[in-house]
PDB file of C-alpha atoms (C1' of nucleotides) in Angstrom:
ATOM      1  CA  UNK A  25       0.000   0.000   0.000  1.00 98.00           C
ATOM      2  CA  UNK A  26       0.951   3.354  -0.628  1.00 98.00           C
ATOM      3  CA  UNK A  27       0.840   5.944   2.108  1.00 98.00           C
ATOM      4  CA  UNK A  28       0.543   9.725   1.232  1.00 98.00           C
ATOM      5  CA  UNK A  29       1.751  12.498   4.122  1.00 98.00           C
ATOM      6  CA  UNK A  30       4.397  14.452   4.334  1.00 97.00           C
ATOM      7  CA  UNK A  31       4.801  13.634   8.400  1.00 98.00           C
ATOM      8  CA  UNK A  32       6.324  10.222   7.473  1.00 98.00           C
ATOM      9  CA  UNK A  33      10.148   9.741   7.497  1.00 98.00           C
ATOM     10  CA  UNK A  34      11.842   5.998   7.866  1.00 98.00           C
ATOM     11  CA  UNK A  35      15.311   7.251   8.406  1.00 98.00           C
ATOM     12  CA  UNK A  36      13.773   9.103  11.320  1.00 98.00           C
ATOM     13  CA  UNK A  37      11.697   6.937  12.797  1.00 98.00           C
ATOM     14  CA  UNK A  38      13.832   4.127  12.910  1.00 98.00           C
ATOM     15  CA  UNK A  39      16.532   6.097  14.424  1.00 97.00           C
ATOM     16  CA  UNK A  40      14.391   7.380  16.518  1.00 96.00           C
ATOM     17  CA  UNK A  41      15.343   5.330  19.457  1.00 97.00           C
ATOM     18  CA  UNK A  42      11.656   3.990  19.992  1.00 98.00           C
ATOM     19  CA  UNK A  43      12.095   0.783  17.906  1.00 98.00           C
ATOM     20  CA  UNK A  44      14.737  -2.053  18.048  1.00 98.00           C
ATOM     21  CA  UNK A  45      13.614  -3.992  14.578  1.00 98.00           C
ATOM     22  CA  UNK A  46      14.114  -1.479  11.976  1.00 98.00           C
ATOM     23  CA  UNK A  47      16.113  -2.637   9.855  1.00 98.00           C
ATOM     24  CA  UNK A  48      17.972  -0.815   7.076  1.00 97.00           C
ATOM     25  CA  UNK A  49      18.370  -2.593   3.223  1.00 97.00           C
ATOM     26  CA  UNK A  50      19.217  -1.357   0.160  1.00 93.00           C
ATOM     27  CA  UNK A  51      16.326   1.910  -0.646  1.00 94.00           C
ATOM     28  CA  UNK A  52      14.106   0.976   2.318  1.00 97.00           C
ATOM     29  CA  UNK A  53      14.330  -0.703   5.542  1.00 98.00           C
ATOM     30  CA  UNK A  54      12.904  -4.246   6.772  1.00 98.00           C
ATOM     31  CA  UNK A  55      10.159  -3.608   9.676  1.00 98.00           C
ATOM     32  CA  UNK A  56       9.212  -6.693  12.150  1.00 98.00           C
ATOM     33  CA  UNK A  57       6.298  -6.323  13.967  1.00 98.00           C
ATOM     34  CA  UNK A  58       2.446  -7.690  13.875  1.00 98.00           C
ATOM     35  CA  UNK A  59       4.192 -10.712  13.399  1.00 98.00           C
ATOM     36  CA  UNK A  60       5.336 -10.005  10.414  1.00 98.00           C
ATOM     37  CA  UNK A  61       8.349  -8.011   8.207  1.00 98.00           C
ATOM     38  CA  UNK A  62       7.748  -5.759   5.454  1.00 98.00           C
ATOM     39  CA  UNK A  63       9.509  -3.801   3.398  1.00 98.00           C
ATOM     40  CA  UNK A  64       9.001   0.058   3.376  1.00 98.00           C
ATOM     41  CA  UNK A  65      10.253   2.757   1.022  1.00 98.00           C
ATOM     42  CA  UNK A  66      10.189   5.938   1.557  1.00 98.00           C
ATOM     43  CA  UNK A  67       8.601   7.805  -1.355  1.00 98.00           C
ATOM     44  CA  UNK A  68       8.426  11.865  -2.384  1.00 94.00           C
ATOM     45  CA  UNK A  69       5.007  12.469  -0.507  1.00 93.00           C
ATOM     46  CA  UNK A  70       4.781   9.563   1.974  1.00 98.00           C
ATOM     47  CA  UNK A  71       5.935   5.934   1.919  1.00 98.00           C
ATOM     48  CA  UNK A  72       5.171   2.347   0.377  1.00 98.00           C
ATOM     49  CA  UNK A  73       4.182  -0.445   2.564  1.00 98.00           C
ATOM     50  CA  UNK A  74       4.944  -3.885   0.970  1.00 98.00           C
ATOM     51  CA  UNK A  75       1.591  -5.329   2.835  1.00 98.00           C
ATOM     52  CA  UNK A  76      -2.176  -4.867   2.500  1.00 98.00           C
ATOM     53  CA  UNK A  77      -2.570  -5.293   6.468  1.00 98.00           C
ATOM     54  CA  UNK A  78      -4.520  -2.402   7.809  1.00 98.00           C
ATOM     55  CA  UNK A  79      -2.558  -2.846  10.694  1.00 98.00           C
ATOM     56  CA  UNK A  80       0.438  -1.072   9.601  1.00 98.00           C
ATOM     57  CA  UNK A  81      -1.879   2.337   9.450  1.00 98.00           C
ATOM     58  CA  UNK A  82      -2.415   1.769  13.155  1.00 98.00           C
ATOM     59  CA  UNK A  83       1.539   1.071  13.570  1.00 98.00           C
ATOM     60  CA  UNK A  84       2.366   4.212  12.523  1.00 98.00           C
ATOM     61  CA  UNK A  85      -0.030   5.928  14.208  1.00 98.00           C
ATOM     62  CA  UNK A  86      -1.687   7.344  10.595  1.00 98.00           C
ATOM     63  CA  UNK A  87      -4.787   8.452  12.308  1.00 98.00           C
ATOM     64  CA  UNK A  88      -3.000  11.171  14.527  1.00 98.00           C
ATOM     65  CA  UNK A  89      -2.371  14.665  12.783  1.00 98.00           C
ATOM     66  CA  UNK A  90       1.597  14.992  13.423  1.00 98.00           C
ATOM     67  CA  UNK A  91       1.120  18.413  10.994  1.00 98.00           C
ATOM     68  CA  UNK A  92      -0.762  20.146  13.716  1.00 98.00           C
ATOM     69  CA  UNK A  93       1.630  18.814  16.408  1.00 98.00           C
ATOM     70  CA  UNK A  94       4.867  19.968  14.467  1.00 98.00           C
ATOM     71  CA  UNK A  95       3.154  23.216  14.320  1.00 98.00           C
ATOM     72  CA  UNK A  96       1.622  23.500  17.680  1.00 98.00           C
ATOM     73  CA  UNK A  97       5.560  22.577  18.832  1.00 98.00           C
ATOM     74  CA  UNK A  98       7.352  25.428  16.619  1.00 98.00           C
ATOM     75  CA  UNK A  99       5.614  27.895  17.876  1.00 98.00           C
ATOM     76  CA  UNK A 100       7.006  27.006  21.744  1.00 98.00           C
ATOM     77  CA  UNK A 101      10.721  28.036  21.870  1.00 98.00           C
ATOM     78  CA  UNK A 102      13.773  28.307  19.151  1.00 98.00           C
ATOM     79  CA  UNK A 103      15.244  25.221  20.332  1.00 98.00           C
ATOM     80  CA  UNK A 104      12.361  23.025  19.801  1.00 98.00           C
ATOM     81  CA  UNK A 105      11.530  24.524  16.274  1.00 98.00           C
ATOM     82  CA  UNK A 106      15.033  23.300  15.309  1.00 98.00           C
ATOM     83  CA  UNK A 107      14.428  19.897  16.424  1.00 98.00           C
ATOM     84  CA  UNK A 108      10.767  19.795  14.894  1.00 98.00           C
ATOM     85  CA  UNK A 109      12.171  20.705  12.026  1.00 98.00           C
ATOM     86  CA  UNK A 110      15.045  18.145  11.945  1.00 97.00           C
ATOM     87  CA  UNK A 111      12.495  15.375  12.762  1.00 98.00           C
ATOM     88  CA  UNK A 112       9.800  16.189  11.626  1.00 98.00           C
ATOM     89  CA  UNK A 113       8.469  12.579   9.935  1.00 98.00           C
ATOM     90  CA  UNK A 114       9.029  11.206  13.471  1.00 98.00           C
ATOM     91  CA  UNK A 115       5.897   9.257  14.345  1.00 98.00           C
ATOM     92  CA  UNK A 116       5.123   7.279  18.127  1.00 98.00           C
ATOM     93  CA  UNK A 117       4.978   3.731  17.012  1.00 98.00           C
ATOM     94  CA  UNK A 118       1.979   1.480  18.885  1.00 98.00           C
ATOM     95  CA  UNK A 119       4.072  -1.477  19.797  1.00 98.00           C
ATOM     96  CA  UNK A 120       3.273  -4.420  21.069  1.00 98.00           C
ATOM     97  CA  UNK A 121       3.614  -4.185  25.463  1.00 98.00           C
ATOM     98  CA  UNK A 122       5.325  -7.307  25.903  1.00 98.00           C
ATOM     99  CA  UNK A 123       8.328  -6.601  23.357  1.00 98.00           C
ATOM    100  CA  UNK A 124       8.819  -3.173  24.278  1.00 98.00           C
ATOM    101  CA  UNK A 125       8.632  -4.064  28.215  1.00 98.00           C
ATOM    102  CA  UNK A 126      11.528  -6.583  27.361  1.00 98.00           C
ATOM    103  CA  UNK A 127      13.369  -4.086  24.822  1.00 98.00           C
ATOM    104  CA  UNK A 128      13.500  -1.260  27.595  1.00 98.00           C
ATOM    105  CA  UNK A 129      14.688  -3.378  30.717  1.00 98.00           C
ATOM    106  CA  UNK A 130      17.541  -4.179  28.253  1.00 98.00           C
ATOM    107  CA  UNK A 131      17.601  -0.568  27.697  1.00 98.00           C
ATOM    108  CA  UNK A 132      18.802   0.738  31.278  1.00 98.00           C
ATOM    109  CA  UNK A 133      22.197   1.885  31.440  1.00 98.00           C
ATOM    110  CA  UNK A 134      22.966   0.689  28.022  1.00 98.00           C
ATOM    111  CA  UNK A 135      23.466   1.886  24.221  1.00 97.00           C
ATOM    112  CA  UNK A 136      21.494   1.644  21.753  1.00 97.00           C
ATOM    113  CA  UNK A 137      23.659  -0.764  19.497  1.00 97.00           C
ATOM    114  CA  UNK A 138      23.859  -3.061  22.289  1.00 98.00           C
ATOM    115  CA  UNK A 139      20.018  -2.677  22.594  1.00 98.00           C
ATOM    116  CA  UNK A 140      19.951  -3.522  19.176  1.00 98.00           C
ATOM    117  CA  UNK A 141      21.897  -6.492  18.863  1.00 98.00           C
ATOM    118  CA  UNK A 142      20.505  -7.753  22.075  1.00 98.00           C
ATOM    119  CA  UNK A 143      17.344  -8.024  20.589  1.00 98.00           C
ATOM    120  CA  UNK A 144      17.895  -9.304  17.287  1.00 98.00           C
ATOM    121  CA  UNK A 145      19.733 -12.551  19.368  1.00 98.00           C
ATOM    122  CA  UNK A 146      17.211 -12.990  21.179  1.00 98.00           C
ATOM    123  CA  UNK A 147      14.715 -12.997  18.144  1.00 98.00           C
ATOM    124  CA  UNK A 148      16.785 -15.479  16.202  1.00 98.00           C
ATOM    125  CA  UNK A 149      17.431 -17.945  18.779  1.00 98.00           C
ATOM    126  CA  UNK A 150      13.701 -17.973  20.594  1.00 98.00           C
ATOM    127  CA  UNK A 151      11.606 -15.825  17.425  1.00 98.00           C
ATOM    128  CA  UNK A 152       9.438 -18.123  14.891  1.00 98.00           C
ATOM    129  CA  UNK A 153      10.698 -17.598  11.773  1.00 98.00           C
ATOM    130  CA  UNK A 154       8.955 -15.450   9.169  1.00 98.00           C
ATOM    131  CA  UNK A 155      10.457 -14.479   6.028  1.00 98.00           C
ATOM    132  CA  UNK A 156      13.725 -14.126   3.971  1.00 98.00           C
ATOM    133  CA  UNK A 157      14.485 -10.994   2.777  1.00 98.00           C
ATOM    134  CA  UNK A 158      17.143 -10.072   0.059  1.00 97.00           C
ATOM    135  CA  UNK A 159      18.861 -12.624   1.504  1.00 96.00           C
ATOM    136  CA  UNK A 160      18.309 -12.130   5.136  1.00 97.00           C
ATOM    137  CA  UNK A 161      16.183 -14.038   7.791  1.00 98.00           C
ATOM    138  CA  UNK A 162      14.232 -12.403   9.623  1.00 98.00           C
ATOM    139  CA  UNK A 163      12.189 -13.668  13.117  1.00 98.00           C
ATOM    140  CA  UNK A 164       9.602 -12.597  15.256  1.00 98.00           C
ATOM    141  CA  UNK A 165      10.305 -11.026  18.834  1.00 98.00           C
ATOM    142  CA  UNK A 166       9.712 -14.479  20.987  1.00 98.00           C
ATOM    143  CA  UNK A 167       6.349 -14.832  22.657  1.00 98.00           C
ATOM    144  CA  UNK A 168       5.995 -15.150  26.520  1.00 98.00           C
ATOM    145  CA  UNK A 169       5.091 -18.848  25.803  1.00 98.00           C
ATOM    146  CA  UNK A 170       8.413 -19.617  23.713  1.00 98.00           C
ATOM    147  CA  UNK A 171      10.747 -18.170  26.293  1.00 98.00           C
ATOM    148  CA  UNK A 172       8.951 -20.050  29.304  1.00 98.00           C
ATOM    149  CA  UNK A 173      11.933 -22.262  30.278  1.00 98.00           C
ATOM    150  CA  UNK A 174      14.406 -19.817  29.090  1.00 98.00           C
ATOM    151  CA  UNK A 175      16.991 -19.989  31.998  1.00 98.00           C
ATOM    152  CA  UNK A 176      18.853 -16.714  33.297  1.00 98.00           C
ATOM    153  CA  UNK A 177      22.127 -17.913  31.374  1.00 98.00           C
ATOM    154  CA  UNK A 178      20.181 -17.696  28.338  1.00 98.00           C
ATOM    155  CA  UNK A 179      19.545 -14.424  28.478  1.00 98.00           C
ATOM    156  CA  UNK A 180      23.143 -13.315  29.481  1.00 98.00           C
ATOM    157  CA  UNK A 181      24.113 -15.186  26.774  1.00 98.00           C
ATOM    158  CA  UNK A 182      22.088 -13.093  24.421  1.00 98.00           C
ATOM    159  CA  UNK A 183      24.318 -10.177  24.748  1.00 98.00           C
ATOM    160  CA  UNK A 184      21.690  -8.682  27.899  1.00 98.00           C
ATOM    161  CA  UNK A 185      24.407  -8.468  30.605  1.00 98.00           C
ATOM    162  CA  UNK A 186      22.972  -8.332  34.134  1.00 98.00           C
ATOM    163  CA  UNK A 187      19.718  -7.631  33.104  1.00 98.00           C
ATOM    164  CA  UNK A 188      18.976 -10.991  32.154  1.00 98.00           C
ATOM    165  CA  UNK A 189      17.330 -11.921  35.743  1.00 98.00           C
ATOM    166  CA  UNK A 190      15.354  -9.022  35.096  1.00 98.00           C
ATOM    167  CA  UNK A 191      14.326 -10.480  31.937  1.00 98.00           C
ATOM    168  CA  UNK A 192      13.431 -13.864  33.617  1.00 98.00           C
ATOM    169  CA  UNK A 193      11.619 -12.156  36.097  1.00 98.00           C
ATOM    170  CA  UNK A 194       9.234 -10.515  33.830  1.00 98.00           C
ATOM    171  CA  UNK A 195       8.433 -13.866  31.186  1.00 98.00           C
ATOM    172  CA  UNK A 196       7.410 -15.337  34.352  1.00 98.00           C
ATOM    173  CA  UNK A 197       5.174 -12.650  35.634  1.00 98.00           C
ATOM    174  CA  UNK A 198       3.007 -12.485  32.584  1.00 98.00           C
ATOM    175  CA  UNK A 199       3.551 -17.005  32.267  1.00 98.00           C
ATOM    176  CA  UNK A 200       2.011 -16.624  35.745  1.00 98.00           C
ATOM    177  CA  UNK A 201      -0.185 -13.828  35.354  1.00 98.00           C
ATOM    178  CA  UNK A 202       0.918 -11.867  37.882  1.00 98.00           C
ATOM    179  CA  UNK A 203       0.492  -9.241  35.180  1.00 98.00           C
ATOM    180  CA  UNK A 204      -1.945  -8.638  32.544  1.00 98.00           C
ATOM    181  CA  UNK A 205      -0.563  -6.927  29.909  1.00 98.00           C
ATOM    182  CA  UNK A 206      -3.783  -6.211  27.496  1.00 98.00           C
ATOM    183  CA  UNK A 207      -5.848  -6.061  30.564  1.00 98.00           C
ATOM    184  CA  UNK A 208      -4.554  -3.006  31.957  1.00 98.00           C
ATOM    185  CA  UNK A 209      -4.993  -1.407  28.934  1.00 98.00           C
ATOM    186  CA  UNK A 210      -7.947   0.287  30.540  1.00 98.00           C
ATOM    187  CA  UNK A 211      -6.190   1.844  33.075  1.00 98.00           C
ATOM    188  CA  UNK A 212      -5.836   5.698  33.454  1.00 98.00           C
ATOM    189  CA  UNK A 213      -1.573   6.621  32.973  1.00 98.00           C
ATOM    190  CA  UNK A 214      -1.098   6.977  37.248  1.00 97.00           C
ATOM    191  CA  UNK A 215      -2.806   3.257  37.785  1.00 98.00           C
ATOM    192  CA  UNK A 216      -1.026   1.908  34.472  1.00 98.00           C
ATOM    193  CA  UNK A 217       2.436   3.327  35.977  1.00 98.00           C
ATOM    194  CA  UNK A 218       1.865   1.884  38.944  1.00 98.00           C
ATOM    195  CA  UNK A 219       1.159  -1.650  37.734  1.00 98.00           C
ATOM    196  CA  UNK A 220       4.744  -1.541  35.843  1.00 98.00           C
ATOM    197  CA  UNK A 221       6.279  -0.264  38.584  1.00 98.00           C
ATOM    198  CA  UNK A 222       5.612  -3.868  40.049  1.00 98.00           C
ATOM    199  CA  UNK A 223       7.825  -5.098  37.766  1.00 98.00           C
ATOM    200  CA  UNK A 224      12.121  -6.091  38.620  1.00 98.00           C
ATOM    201  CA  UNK A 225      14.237  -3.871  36.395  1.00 98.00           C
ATOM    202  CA  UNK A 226      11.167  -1.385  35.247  1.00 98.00           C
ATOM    203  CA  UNK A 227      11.907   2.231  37.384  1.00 98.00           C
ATOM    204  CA  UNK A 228      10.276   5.387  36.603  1.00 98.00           C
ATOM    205  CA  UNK A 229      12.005   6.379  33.431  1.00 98.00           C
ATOM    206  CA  UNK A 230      11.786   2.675  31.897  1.00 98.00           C
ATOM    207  CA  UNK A 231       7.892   2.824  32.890  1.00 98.00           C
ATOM    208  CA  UNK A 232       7.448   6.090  31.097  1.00 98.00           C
ATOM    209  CA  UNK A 233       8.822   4.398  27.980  1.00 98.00           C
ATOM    210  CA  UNK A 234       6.421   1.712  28.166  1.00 98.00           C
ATOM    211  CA  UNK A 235       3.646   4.017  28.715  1.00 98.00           C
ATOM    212  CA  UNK A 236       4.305   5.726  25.769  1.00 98.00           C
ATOM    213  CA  UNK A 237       6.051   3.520  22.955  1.00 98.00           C
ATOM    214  CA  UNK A 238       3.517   0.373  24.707  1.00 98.00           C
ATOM    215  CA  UNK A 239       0.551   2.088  25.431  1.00 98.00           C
ATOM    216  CA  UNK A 240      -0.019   5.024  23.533  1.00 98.00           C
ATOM    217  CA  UNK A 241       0.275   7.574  26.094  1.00 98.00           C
ATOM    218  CA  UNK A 242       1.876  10.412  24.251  1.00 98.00           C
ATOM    219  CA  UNK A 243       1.649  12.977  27.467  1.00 98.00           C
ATOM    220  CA  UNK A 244       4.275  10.593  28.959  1.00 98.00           C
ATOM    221  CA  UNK A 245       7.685  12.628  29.334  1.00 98.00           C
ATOM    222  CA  UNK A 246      10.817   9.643  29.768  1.00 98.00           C
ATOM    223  CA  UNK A 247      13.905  11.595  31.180  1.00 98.00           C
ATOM    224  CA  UNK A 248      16.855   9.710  30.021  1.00 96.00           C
ATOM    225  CA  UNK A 249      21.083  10.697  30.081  1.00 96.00           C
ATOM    226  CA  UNK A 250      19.988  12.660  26.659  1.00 95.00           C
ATOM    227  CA  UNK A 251      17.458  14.356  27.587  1.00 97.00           C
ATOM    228  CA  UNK A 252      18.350  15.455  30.923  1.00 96.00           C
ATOM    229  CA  UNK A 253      21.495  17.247  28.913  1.00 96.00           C
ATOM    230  CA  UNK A 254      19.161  18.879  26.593  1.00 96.00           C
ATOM    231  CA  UNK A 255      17.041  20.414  29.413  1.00 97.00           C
ATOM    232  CA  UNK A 256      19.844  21.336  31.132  1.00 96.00           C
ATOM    233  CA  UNK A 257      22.204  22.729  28.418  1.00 95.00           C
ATOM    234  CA  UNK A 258      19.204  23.996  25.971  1.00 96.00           C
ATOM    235  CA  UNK A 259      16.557  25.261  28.894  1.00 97.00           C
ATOM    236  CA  UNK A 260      18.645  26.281  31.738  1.00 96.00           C
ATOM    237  CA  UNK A 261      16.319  23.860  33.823  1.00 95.00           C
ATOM    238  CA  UNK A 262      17.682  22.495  37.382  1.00 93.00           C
ATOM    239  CA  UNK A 263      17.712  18.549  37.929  1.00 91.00           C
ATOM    240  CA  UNK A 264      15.692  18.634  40.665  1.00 90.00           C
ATOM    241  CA  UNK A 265      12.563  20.342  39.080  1.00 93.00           C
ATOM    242  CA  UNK A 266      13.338  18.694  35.687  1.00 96.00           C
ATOM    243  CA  UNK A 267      10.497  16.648  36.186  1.00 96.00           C
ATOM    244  CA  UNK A 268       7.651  19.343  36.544  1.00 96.00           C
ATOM    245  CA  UNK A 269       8.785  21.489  34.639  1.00 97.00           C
ATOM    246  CA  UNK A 270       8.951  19.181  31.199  1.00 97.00           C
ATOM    247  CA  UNK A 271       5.408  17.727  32.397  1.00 96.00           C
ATOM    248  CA  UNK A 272       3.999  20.792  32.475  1.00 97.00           C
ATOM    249  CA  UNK A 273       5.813  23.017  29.468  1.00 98.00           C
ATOM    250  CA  UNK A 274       5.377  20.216  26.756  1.00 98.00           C
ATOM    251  CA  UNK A 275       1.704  19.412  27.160  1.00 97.00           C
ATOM    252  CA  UNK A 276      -0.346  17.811  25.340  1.00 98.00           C
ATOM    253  CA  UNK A 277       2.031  15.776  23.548  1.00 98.00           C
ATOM    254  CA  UNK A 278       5.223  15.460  25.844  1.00 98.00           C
ATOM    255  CA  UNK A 279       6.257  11.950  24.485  1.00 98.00           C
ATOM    256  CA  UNK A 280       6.180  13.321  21.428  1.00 98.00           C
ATOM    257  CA  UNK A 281       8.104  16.426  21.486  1.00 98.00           C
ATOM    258  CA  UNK A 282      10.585  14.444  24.015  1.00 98.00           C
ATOM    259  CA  UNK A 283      11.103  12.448  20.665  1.00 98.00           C
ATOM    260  CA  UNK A 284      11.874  15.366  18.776  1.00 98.00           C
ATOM    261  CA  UNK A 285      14.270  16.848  21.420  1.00 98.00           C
ATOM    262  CA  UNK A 286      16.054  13.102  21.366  1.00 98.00           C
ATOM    263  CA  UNK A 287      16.388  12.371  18.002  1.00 98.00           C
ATOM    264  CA  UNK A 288      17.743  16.023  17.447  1.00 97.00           C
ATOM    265  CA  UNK A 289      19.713  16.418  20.396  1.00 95.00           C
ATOM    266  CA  UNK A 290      21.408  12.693  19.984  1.00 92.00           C
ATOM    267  CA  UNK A 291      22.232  13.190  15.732  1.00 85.00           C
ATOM    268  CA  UNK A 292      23.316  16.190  15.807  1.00 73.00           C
TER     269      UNK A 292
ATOM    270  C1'  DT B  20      42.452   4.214  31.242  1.00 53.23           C
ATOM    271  C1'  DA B  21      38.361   6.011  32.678  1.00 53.23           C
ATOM    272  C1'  DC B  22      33.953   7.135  31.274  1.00 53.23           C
ATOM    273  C1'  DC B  23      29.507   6.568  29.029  1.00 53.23           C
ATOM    274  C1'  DA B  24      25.247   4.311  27.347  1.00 53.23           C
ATOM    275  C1'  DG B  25      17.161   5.691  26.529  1.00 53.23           C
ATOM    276  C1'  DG B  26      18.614   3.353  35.036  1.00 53.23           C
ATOM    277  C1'  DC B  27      17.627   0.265  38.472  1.00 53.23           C
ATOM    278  C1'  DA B  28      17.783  -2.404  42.895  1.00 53.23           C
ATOM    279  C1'  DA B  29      19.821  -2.783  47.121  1.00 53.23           C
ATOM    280  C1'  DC B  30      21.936  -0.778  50.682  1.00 53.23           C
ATOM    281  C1'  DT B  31      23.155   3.174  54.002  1.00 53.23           C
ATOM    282  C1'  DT B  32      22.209   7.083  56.616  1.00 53.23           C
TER     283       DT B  32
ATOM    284  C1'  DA C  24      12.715   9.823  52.909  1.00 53.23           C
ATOM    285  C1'  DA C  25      16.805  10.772  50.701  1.00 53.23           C
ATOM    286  C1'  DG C  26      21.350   9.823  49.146  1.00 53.23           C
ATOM    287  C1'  DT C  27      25.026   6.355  47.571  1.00 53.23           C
ATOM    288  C1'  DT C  28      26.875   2.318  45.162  1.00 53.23           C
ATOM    289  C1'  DG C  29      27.442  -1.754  42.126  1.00 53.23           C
ATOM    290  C1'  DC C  30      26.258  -3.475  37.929  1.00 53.23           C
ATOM    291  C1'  DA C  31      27.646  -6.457  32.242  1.00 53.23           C
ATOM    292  C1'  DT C  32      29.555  -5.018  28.326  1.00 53.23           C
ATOM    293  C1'  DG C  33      31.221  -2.806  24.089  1.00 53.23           C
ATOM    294  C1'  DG C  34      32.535   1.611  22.344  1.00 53.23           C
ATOM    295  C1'  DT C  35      35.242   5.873  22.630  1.00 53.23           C
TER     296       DT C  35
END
DNA sequence: TACCAGGCAACTT
DNA sequence: AAGTTGCATGGT
């Protein structure tokens, strides 16, 4: 399918920091997710979409006007009209809530590449298999059912370092459902935050993620190492009010101007 | 070599 | 309640 908007950039979304599975080929990239990988290009006036499955319009969030957000956002300060306009075909993703609850305990105190490579081992050894790609396999992030008797080991051994009993902890929560991750769906953001908070290796910052890249909650305002420097260096803002004050000065959207700040403030 | 990376849990005061 | 410390690991 062919998709036509001008708030739609691959490049940018995929290093965006948001998603682990993007993968980059020759003219497009590879995408795994809905169970599935498909090729997209990027085009003059939108993108191509090597699938028919509506559910690649939900994906990329097509039914939220980014054009009135980008606008909304240059019209706040100088710095974030620069990084609007430097990302401005960045989109929030709806993920799937178990694979980006995994993806961001890996992601504490850790780089992106790692991140990356972390998951793709832990697709190929415990992912069904989907398609081959100009050559290239590609699997499925593993399902809570095919990593039930994953031991710790495992998981160190998938590149995960001490996270892995993190990692273990959480496959067994939701095998044991001691968590219900579509269920809570219907909870407001405080009651949501609180229910991940339950979770071994998920803090504040890592629930925030989840909240937003997982959930959909685009008011949600993670404070990482990057961001912190931004609001620091770029706003003259304190550490200790940090919190307050981004909650407050990026509403409606935080998430999604704290995407533009990141992607901005980490390329450039 | 020391420090950093989309922080967190456990421990100390 | 608030502050401090250790943590796997690869890249600079």
């Amino acid at each position: 399918m062919i998709i036509k908007n001008k708030f739609v950039n691959l490049k940018q979304i995929a290093e965006s920091g948001q998603a682990f599975r993007w993968y980059p080929i020759n003219n497009g990239y590879v995408v795994v997710a809905n169970s599935d990988a498909v090729v997209m290009r990027q085009l003059e006036s939108g993108i191509s979409i090597e699938s028919e499955d509506q559910i690649w319009l939900h994906y990329l969030d097509m039914n939220r006007n980014y054009g009135a957000i980008t606008e909304l956002y240059c019209q706040k300060d100088e710095y974030l009209k620069k990084a609007v306009e430097y990302g401005s075909g960045i989109r929030i993703l709806n993920q799937d809530p178990f694979e980006i609850i995994m993806t961001f305990i890996i992601s504490a105190n850790n780089n992106i590449k790692r991140i990356t490579n972390a998951v793709l081992e832990l697709s190929k050894r415990y992912g069904k298999f989907l398609k081959e790609i100009e050559g290239i396999e590609y699997y499925a992030f593993p399902s809570p059912d095919a990593l039930r008797e994953v031991p710790i080991e495992a998981y160190r051994a998938c590149g995960v370092g001490y996270r892995d009993k993190y990692l273990y902890s959480f496959v067994q929560d939701v095998i044991n459902h001691n968590i219900d991750l579509e269920g809570i769906r219907t909870l407001n953001d405080s009651e949501l935050m609180v229910e991940l908070l339950r979770l071994k290796g998920v803090g504040e910052k890592v629930a925030n993620c989840i909240l937003l890249f997982g959930y959909g909650r685009v008011e949600r305002f993670p404070i990482d190492t990057w961001i912190r420097k931004i609001l620091i260096e770029a706003y003259g803002i304190d550490e200790n009010c940090m919190k307050e004050f981004a909650e407050d000065y990026f509403k409606p959207y935080g998430g999604i101007a704290q995407q533009y700040l990141f992607y901005y403030g980490r390329m450039k």
